[in-house]
JSON list of C-alpha atoms in Angstrom, two decimals:
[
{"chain": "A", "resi": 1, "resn": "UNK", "atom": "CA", "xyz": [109.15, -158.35, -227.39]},
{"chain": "A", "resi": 2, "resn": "UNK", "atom": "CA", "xyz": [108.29, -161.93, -228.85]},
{"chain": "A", "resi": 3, "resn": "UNK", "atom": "CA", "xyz": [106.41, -162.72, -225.69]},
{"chain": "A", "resi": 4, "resn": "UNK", "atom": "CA", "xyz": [104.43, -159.65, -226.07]},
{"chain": "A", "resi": 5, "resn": "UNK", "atom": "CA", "xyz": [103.28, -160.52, -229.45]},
{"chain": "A", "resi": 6, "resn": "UNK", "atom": "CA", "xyz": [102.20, -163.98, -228.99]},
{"chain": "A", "resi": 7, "resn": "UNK", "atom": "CA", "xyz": [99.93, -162.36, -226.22]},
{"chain": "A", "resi": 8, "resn": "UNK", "atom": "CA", "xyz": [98.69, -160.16, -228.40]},
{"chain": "A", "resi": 9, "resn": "UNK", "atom": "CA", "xyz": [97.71, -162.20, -230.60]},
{"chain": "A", "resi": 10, "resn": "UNK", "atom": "CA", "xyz": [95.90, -164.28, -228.50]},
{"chain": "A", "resi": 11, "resn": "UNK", "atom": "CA", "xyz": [93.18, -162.19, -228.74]},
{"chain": "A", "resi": 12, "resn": "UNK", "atom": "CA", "xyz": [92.43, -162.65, -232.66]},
{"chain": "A", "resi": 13, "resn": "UNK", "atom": "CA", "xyz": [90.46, -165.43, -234.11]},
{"chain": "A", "resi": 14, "resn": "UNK", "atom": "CA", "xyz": [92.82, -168.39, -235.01]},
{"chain": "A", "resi": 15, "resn": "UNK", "atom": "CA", "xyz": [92.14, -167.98, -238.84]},
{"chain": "A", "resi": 16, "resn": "UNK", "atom": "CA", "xyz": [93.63, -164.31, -238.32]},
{"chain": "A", "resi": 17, "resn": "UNK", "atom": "CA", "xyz": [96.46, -165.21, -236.13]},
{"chain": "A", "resi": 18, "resn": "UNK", "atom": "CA", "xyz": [97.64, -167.79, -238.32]},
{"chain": "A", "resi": 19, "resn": "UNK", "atom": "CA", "xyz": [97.88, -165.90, -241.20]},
{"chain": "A", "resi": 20, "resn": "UNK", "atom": "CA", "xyz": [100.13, -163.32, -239.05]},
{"chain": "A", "resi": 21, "resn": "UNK", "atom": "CA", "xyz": [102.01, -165.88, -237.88]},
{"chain": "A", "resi": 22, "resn": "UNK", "atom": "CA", "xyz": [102.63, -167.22, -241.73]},
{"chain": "A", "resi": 23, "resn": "UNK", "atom": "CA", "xyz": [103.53, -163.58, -242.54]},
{"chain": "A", "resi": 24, "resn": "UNK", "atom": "CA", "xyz": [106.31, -163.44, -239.59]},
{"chain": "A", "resi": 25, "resn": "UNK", "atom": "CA", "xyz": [107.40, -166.90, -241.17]},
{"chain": "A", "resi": 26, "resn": "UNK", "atom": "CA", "xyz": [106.22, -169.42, -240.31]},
{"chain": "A", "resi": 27, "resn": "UNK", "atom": "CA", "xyz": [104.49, -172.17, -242.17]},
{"chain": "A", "resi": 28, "resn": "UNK", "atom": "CA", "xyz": [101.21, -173.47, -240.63]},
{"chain": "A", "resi": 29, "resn": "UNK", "atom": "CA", "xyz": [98.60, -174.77, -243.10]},
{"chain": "A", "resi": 30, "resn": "UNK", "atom": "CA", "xyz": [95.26, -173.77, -243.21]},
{"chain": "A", "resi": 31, "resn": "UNK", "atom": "CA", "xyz": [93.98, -177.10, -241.58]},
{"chain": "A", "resi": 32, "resn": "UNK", "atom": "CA", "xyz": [96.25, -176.45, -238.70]},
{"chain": "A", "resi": 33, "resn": "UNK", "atom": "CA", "xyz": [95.00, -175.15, -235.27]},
{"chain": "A", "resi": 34, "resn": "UNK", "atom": "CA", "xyz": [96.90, -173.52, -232.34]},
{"chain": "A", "resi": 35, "resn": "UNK", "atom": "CA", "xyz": [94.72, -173.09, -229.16]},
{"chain": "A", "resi": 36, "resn": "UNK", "atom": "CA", "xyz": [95.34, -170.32, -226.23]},
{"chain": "A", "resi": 37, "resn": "UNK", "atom": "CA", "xyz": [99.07, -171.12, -225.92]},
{"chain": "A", "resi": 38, "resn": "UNK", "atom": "CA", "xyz": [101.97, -169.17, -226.24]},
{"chain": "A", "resi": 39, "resn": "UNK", "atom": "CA", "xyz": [104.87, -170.72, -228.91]},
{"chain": "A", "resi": 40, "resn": "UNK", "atom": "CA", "xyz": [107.96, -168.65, -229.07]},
{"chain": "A", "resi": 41, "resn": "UNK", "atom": "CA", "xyz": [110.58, -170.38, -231.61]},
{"chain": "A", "resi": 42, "resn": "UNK", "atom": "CA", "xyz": [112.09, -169.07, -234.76]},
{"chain": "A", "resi": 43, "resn": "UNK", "atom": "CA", "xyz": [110.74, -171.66, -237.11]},
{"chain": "A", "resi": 44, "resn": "UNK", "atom": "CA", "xyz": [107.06, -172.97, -236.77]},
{"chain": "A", "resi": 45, "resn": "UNK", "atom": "CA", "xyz": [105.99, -176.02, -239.32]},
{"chain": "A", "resi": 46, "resn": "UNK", "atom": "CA", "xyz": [102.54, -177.46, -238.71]},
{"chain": "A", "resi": 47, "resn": "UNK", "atom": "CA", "xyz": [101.41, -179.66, -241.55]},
{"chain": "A", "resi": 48, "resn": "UNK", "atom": "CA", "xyz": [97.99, -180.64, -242.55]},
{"chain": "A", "resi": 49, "resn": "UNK", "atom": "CA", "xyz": [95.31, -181.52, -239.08]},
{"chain": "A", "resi": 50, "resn": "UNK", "atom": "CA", "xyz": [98.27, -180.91, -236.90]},
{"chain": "A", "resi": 51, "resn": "UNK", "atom": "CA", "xyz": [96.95, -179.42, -233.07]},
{"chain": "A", "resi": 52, "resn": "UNK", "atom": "CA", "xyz": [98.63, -177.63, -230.38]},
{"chain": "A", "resi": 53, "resn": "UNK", "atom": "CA", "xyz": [96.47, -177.42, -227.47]},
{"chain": "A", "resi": 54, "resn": "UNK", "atom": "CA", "xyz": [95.77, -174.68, -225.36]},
{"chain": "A", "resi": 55, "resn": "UNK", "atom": "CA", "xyz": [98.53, -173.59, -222.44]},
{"chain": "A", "resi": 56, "resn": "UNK", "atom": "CA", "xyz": [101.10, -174.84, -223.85]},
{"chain": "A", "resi": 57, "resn": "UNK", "atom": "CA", "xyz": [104.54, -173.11, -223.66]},
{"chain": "A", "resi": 58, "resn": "UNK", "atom": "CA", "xyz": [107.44, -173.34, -226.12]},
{"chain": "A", "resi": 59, "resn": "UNK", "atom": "CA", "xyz": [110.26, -171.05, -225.45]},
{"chain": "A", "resi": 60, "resn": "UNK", "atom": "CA", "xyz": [113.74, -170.37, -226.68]},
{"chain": "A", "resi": 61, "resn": "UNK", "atom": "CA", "xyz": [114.16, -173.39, -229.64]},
{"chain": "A", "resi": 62, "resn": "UNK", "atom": "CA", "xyz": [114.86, -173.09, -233.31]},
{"chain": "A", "resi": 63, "resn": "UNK", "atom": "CA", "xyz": [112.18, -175.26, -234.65]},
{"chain": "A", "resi": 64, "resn": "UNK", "atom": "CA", "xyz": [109.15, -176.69, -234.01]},
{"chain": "A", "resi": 65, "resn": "UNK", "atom": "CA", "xyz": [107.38, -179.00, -236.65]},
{"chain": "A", "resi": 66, "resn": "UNK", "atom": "CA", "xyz": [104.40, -181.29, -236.39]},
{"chain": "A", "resi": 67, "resn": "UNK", "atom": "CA", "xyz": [103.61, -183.33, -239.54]},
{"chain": "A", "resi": 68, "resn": "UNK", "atom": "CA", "xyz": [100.04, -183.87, -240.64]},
{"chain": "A", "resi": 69, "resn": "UNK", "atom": "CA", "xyz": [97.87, -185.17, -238.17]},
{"chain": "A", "resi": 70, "resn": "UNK", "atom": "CA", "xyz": [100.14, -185.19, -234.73]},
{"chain": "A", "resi": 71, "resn": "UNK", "atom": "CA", "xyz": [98.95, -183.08, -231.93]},
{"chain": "A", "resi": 72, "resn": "UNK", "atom": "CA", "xyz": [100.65, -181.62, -228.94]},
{"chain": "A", "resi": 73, "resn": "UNK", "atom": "CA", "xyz": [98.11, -181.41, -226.08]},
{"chain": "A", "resi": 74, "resn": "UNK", "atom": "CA", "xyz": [97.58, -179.16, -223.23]},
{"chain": "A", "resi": 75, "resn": "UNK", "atom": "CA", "xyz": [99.75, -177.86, -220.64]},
{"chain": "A", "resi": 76, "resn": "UNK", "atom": "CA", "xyz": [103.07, -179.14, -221.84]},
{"chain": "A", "resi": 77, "resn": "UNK", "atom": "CA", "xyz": [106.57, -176.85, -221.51]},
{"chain": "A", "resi": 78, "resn": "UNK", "atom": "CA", "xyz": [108.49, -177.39, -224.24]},
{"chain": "A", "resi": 79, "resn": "UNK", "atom": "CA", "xyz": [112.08, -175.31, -223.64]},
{"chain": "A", "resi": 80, "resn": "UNK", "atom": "CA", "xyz": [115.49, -174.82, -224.86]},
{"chain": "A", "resi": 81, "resn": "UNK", "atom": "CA", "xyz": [118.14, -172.29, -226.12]},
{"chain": "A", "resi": 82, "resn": "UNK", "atom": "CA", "xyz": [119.01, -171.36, -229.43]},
{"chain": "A", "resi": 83, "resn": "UNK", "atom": "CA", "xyz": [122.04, -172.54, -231.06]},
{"chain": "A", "resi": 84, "resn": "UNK", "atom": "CA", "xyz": [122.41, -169.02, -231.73]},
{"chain": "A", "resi": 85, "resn": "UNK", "atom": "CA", "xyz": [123.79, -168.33, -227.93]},
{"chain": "A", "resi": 86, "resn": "UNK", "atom": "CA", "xyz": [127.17, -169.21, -228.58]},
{"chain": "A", "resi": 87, "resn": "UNK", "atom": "CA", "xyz": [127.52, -168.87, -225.04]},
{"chain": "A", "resi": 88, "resn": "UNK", "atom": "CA", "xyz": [125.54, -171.31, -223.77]},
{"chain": "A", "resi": 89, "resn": "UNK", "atom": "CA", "xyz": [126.48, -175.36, -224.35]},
{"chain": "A", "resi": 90, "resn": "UNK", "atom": "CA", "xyz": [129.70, -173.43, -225.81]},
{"chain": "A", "resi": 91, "resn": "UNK", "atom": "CA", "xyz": [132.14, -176.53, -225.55]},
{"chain": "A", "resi": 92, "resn": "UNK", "atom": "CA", "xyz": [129.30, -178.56, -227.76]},
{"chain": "A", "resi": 93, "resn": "UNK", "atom": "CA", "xyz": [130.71, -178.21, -231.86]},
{"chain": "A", "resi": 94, "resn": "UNK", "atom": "CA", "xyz": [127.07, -179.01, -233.38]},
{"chain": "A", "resi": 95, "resn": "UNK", "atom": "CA", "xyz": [123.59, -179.13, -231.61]},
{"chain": "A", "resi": 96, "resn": "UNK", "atom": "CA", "xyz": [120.51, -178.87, -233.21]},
{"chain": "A", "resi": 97, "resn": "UNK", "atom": "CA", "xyz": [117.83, -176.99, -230.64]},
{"chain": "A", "resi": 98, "resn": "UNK", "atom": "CA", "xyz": [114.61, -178.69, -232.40]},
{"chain": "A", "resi": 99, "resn": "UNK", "atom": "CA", "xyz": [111.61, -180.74, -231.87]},
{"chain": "A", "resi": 100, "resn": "UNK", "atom": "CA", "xyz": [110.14, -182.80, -234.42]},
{"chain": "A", "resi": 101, "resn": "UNK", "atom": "CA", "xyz": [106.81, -184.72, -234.27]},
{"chain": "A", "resi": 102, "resn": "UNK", "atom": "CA", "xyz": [105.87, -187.62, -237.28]},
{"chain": "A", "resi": 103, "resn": "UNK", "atom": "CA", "xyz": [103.09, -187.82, -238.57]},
{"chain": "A", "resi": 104, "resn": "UNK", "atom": "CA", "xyz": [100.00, -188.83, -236.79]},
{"chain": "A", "resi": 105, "resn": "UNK", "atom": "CA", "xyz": [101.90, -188.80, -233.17]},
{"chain": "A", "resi": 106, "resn": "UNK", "atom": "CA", "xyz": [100.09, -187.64, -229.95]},
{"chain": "A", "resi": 107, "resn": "UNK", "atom": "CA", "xyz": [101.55, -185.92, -226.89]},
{"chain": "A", "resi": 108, "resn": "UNK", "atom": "CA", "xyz": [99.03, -185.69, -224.14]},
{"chain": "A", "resi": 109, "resn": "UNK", "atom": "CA", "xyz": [99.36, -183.20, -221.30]},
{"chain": "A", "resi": 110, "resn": "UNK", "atom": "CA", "xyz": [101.83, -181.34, -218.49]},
{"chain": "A", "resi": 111, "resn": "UNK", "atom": "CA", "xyz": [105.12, -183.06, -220.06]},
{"chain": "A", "resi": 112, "resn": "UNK", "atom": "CA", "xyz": [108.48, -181.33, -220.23]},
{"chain": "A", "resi": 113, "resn": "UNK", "atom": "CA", "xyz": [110.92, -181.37, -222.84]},
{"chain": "A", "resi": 114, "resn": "UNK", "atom": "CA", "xyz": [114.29, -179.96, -223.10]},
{"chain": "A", "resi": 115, "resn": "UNK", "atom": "CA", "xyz": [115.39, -179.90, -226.51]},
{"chain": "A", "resi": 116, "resn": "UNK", "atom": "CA", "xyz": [118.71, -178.23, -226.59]},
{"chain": "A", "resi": 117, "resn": "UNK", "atom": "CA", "xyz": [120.52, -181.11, -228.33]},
{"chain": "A", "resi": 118, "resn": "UNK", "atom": "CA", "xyz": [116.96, -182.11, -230.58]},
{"chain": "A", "resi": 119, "resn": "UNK", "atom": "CA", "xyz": [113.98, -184.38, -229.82]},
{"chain": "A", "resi": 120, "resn": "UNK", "atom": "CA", "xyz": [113.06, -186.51, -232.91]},
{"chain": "A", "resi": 121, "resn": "UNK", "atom": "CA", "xyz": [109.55, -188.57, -232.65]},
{"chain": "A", "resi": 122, "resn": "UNK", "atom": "CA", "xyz": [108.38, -190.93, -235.71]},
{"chain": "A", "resi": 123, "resn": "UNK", "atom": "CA", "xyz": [105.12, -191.94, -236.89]},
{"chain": "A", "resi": 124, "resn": "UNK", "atom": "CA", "xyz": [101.82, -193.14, -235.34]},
{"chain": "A", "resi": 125, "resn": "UNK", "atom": "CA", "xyz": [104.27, -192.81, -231.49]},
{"chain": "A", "resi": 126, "resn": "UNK", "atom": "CA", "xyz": [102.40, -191.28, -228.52]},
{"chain": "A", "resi": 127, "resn": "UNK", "atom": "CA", "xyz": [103.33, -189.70, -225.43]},
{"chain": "A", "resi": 128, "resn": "UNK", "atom": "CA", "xyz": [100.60, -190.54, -222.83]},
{"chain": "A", "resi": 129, "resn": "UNK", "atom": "CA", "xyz": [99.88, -189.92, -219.32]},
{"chain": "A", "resi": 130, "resn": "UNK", "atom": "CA", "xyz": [101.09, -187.50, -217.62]},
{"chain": "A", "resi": 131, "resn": "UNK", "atom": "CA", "xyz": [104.34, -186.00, -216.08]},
{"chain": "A", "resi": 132, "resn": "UNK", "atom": "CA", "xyz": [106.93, -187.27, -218.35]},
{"chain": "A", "resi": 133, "resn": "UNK", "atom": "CA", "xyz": [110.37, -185.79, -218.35]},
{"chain": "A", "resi": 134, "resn": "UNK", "atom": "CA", "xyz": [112.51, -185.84, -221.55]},
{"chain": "A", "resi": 135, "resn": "UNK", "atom": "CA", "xyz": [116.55, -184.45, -221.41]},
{"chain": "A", "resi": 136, "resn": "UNK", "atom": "CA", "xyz": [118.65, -183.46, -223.87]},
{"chain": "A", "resi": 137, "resn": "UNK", "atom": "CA", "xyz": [121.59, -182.15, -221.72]},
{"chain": "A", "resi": 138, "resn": "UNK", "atom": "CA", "xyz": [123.14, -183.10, -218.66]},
{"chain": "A", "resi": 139, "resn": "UNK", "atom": "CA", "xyz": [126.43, -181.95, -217.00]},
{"chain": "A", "resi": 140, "resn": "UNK", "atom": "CA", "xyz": [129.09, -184.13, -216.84]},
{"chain": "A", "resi": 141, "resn": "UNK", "atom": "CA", "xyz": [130.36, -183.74, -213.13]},
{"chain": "A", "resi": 142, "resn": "UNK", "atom": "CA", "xyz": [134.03, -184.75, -213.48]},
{"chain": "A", "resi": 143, "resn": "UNK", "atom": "CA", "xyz": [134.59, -182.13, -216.58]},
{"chain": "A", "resi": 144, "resn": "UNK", "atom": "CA", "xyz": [131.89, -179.79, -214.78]},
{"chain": "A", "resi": 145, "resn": "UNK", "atom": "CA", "xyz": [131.05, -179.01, -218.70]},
{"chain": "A", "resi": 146, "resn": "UNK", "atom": "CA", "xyz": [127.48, -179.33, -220.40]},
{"chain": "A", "resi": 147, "resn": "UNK", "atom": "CA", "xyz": [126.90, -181.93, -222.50]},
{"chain": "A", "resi": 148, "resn": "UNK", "atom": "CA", "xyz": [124.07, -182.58, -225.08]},
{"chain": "A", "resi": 149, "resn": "UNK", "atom": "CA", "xyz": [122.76, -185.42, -227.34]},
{"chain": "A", "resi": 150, "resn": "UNK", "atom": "CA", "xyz": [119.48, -185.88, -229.14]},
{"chain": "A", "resi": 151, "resn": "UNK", "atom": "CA", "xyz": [116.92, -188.17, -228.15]},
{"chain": "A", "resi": 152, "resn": "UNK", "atom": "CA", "xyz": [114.98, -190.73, -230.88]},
{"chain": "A", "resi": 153, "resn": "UNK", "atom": "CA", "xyz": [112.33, -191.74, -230.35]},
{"chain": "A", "resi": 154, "resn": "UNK", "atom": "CA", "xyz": [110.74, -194.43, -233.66]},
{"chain": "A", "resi": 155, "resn": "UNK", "atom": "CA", "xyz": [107.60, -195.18, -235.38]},
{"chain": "A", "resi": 156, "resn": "UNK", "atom": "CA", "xyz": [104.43, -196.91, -233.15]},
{"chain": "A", "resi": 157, "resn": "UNK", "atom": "CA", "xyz": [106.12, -196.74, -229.91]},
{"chain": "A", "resi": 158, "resn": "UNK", "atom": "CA", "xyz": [103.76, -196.15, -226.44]},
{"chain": "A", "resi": 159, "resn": "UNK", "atom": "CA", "xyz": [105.56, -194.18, -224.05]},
{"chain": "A", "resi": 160, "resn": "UNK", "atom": "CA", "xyz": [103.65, -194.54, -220.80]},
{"chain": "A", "resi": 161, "resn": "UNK", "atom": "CA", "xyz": [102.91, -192.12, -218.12]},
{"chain": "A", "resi": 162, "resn": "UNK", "atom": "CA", "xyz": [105.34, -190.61, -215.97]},
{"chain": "A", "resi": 163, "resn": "UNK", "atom": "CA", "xyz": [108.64, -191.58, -217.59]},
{"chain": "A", "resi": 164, "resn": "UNK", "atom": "CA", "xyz": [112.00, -190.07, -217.98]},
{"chain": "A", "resi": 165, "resn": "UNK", "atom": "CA", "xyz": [114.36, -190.39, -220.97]},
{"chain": "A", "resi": 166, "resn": "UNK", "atom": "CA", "xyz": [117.49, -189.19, -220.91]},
{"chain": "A", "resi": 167, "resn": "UNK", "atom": "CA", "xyz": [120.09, -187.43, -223.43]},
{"chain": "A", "resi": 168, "resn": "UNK", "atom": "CA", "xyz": [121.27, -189.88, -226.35]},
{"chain": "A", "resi": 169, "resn": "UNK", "atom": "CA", "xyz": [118.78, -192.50, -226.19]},
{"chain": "A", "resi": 170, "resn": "UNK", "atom": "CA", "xyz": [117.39, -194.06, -229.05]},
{"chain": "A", "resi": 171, "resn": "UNK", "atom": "CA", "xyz": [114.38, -196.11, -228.71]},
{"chain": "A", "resi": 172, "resn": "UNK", "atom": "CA", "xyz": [113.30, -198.30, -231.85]},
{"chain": "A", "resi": 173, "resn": "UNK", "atom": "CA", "xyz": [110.38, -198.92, -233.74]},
{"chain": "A", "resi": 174, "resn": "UNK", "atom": "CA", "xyz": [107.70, -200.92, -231.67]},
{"chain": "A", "resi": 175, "resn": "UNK", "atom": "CA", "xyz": [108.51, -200.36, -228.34]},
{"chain": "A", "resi": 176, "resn": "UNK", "atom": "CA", "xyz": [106.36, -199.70, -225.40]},
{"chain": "A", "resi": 177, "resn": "UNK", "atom": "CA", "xyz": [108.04, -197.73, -222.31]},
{"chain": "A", "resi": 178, "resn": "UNK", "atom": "CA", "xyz": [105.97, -198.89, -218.94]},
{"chain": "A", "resi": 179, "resn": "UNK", "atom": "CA", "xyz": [105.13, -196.19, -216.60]},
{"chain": "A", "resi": 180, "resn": "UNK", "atom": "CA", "xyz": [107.61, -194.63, -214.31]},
{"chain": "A", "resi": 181, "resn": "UNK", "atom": "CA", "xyz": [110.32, -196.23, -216.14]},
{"chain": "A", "resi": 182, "resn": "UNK", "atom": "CA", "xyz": [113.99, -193.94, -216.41]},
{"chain": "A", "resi": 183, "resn": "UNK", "atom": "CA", "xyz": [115.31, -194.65, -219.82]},
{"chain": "A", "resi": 184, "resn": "UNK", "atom": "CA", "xyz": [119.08, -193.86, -219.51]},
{"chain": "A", "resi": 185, "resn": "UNK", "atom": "CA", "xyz": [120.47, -195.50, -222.81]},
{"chain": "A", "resi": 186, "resn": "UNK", "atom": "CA", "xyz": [119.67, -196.46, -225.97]},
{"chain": "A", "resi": 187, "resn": "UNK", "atom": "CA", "xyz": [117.83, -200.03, -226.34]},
{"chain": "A", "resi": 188, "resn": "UNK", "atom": "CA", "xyz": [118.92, -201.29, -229.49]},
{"chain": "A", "resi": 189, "resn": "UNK", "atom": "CA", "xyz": [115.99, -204.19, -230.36]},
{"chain": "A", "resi": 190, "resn": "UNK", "atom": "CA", "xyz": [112.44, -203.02, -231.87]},
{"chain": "A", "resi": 191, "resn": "UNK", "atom": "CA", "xyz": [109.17, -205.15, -230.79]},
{"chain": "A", "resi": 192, "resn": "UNK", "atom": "CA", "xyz": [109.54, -205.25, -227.38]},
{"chain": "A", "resi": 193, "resn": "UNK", "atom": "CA", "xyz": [108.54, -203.84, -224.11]},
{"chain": "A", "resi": 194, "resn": "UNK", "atom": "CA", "xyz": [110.70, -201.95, -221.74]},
{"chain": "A", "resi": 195, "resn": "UNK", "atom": "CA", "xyz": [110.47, -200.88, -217.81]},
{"chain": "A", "resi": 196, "resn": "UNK", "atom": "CA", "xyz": [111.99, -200.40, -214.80]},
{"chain": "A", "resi": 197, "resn": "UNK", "atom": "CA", "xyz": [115.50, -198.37, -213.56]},
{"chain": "A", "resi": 198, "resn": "UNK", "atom": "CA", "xyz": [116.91, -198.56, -215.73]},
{"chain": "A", "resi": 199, "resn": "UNK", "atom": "CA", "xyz": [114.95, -199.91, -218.43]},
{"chain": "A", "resi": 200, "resn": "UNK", "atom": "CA", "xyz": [115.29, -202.72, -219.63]},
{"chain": "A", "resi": 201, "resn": "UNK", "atom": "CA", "xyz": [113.78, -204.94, -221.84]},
{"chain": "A", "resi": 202, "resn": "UNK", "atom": "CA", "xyz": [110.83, -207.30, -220.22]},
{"chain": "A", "resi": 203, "resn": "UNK", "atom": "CA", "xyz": [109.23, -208.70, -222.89]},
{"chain": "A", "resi": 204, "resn": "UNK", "atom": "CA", "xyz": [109.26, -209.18, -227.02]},
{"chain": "A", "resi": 205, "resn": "UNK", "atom": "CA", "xyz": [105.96, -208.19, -229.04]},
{"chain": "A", "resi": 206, "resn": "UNK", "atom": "CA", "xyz": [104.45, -209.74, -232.16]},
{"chain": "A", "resi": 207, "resn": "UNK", "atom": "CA", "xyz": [103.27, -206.83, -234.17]},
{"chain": "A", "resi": 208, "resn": "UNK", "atom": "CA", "xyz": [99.91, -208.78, -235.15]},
{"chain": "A", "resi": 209, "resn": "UNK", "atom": "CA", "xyz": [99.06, -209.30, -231.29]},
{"chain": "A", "resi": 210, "resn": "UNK", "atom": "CA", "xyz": [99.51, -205.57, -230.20]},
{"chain": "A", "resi": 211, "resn": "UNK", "atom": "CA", "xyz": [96.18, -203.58, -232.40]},
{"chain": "A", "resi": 212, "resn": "UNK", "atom": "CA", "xyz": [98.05, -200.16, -231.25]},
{"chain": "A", "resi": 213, "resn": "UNK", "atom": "CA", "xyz": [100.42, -201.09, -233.99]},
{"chain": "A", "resi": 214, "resn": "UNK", "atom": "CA", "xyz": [98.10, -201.56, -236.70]},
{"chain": "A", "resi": 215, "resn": "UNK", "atom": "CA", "xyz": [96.61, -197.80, -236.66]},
{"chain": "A", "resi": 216, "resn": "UNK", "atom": "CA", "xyz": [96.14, -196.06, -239.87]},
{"chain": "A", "resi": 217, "resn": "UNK", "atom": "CA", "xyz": [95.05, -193.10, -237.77]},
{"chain": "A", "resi": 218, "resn": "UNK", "atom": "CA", "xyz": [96.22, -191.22, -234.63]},
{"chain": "A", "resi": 219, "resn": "UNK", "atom": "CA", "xyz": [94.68, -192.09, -230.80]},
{"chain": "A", "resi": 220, "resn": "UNK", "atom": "CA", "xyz": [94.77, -188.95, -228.89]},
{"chain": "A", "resi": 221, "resn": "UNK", "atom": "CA", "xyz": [92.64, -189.54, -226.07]}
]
């Protein structure tokens, strides 16, 4: 029935459909824009300028929020189930199923992310390239149970094309991921850059040297 509504309302001009989709409960201010794209999650927050592209699909998660100014591209999946479905990730106490964008953050196109256990992105951080892969749950094969941790992700970090980041990681403030890198745990310094299989780090970073640091507006492109 949800899915069936969202296509429905794909036909109405976006100043109509949002204020249907504030009626149903969701909070999406006026300055807001959703293209043709079809979000399915209980709780909707879009702050002031925030963009969703078009064909986009978010399915099955509790909450979505963008905070003024961040914008979720084209042609990304964004999936998970609801903490709700106690029978799903049932041996996990406390899970939040939730994706949460800072302000004036970009994600660019034809990413995945699972956010069963939560996927937390700070301010001024973007997600560019293509093809990146972001999991919050994995199984652990010698329990053969589900497990699930949130992923972090700071403020004015680059995450380059084609990467993969894995349940539980938190990356810091300042860090650039190099393309193709798997990020399988946490790295626990800011100002640096990070690569490779694992990743690890390659290089430090003065702030005053790197100008995608010193934004005081988003880069979407």
């Amino acid at each position: 029935m949800r899915l069936i509504v969202q296509i429905l309302l794909l036909v109405l001009p976006w100043s109509i459909r949002r204020k249907v989709l504030n009626m149903m409960g969701h909070q999406i201010a006026q300055t807001a824009h959703i293209g043709i794209s079809i979000i399915m999650c209980h709780k909707l927050i879009m702050d002031e300028n925030s963009i969703i592209g078009h064909l986009t699909l978010v399915r099955g998660i509790d909450r979505l929020e963008l905070k003024k100014n961040s914008k979720i591209g084209a042609l990304n999946f964004i999936t998970g189930y609801s903490v709700a479905l106690k029978t799903v990730f049932g041996n996990v106490k406390s899970r939040n199923c939730e994706f949460i964008i800072g302000e004036s953050s970009s994600i660019t196109s034809r990413h995945f992310f699972d956010v069963n256990g939560g996927i937390y992105i700070g301010k001024f951080t973007q997600v560019a390239g293509v093809r990146s892969t972001f999991l919050t749950h994995s199984i652990d094969v010698y329990n053969n149970i589900q497990t699930v941790s949130p992923i972090i992700i700071g403020d004015y970090c680059f995450c380059g094309s084609n990467i993969v980041v894995l349940k539980g990681v938190v990356i810091k403030d300042y860090t650039i991921i190099g393309a193709g890198s798997i990020v399988s745990r946490s790295i626990e310094r800011e100002k640096v850059v990070i690569a490779g299989n694992p990743a690890t780090i390659k290089k430090d970073l003065n702030i005053d040297d790197v100008k995608f640091f010193c934004r005081l507006q988003a880069k979407v492109d």
